[in-house]
Amino acid sequence: MRVVIQRVSEAKVDVEGKTTGKINRGILIYSGIEDGDTEKEVEYIAEKIVNLRIFPDENNKMNNSIMELDNSEVLSISQFTLSSYIKKGRRPDFTNAMVPEKAKELYEVFNSKLAEHVKVEKGIFGAMMDIYSVNDGPVTFIIEKKGL
């Protein structure tokens, strides 16, 4: 599993002109689920995200997790292109992406694990989405975990 997380002051996702998820201060998550990923990887990354100290404290140091903030939220977007590899040629290779049916199940597990700690909004799995965000910082991280 590979995720990109961004600290945002606001973000939203639209599908076919309708907003399906919208947050204020929080974390925008793009997640790519790969062949071989299990609930263990999904749980590990969800726990890592909610405990990651990426929000400023009173001294403006990254010392607070999203769980320590009032009214913070997560916007979760499934993005299979994160499972691509671009080693040769000019066309991305998506063979490492998990088949959609299984990936959707793990994506839902991922969101439910996040929701144990913080409010979760999300896009629609497999849909073409328009994502709008205001990156706070900018603060962006990549988290990967394979083979727990």
XYZ file of C-alpha atoms in Angstrom:
148
model
C 0.000 0.000 0.000
C 1.188 3.440 -0.858
C -0.414 6.682 0.352
C 0.219 10.357 -0.139
C -1.069 12.555 2.657
C -1.368 16.313 2.666
C -2.144 18.607 5.548
C -4.947 20.842 4.284
C -6.943 23.804 5.490
C -9.800 22.574 3.275
C -10.497 19.982 0.583
C -13.395 18.526 -1.340
C -14.108 15.916 -3.961
C -16.731 16.152 -6.699
C -18.060 13.299 -8.815
C -20.169 14.198 -11.840
C -20.657 17.715 -10.509
C -21.796 16.631 -7.026
C -19.691 16.990 -3.892
C -19.266 13.568 -2.259
C -16.838 14.619 0.457
C -15.741 17.899 1.974
C -13.500 18.765 4.921
C -12.040 21.789 6.599
C -8.757 21.493 8.493
C -7.348 17.989 8.322
C -5.643 15.481 6.075
C -6.252 14.696 2.424
C -5.291 11.074 1.723
C -4.641 9.491 -1.668
C -4.329 5.709 -1.300
C -3.144 3.044 -3.712
C -3.719 -0.588 -2.792
C -1.410 -3.150 -4.386
C -1.439 -6.891 -5.008
C -0.464 -8.700 -1.840
C -1.736 -6.011 0.513
C -3.774 -7.284 3.439
C -5.762 -5.825 6.308
C -2.500 -5.666 8.272
C -0.979 -3.104 5.887
C -4.219 -1.132 5.807
C -4.488 -1.069 9.607
C -0.813 -0.139 9.985
C -1.102 2.828 7.630
C -4.392 4.036 9.140
C -2.817 4.010 12.614
C 0.310 5.711 11.282
C -1.745 8.511 9.713
C -3.921 9.309 12.734
C -0.890 9.323 15.048
C 1.534 11.164 12.759
C 2.551 14.454 14.365
C 2.211 16.823 11.414
C 0.178 19.665 12.926
C 1.797 22.600 14.720
C 1.755 23.079 18.467
C 1.754 26.428 20.267
C 5.443 26.876 19.288
C 4.678 26.165 15.617
C 6.509 22.805 15.703
C 4.989 19.711 14.140
C 4.038 18.093 17.406
C 0.326 17.275 17.198
C -1.516 14.478 15.480
C -4.905 14.921 13.858
C -6.491 13.295 16.916
C -5.235 16.148 19.106
C -7.041 18.808 17.077
C -10.611 19.987 17.483
C -12.932 19.463 14.510
C -10.277 17.942 12.266
C -11.244 15.611 9.455
C -9.898 13.284 6.776
C -10.784 13.216 3.097
C -9.939 9.766 1.717
C -9.472 9.276 -2.021
C -8.772 5.917 -3.663
C -6.112 6.379 -6.353
C -4.925 3.239 -8.093
C -2.335 5.206 -10.084
C -0.206 5.324 -6.916
C 0.404 1.623 -7.521
C 2.046 2.339 -10.867
C 5.707 1.949 -11.710
C 7.484 3.987 -14.342
C 10.763 2.182 -14.924
C 10.824 1.798 -18.684
C 9.222 3.596 -21.540
C 6.655 6.328 -21.241
C 3.541 4.471 -20.213
C 2.940 3.758 -16.500
C 2.748 0.082 -15.536
C -0.315 -0.697 -13.397
C 0.226 -4.444 -13.003
C 0.920 -4.037 -9.262
C -2.496 -2.496 -8.602
C -4.884 -4.840 -6.821
C -7.968 -5.919 -8.780
C -10.781 -3.433 -8.126
C -13.126 -5.770 -6.223
C -10.491 -6.679 -3.616
C -9.029 -3.173 -3.507
C -12.457 -1.684 -2.782
C -12.874 -4.032 0.198
C -9.496 -2.990 1.649
C -10.217 0.674 0.922
C -13.407 0.389 2.986
C -11.498 -1.323 5.812
C -8.947 1.501 5.656
C -11.693 4.134 5.951
C -13.383 2.305 8.833
C -10.056 2.132 10.723
C -9.553 5.869 10.217
C -13.151 6.519 11.309
C -12.430 4.903 14.676
C -10.382 8.023 15.455
C -11.498 10.884 13.219
C -14.359 11.967 10.948
C -13.853 10.575 7.426
C -15.244 11.945 4.182
C -14.438 10.186 0.913
C -14.675 10.057 -2.815
C -16.289 7.248 -4.797
C -14.109 4.233 -5.440
C -13.297 3.845 -9.135
C -15.001 7.075 -10.197
C -13.462 9.960 -12.092
C -13.121 12.615 -9.414
C -12.296 16.300 -9.251
C -10.345 17.022 -6.075
C -9.868 20.539 -4.774
C -7.551 21.301 -1.887
C -5.716 24.052 -0.091
C -2.463 22.513 1.088
C -1.478 23.882 4.497
C 2.258 24.446 4.604
C 2.696 22.838 2.147
C 3.015 19.647 4.154
C 3.006 16.416 2.139
C 4.220 12.901 3.015
C 4.428 9.524 1.305
C 3.847 6.399 3.380
C 4.466 2.902 2.066
C 4.092 -0.458 3.726
C 4.449 -3.834 2.134
C 4.516 -7.305 3.632
C 3.588 -7.120 7.310
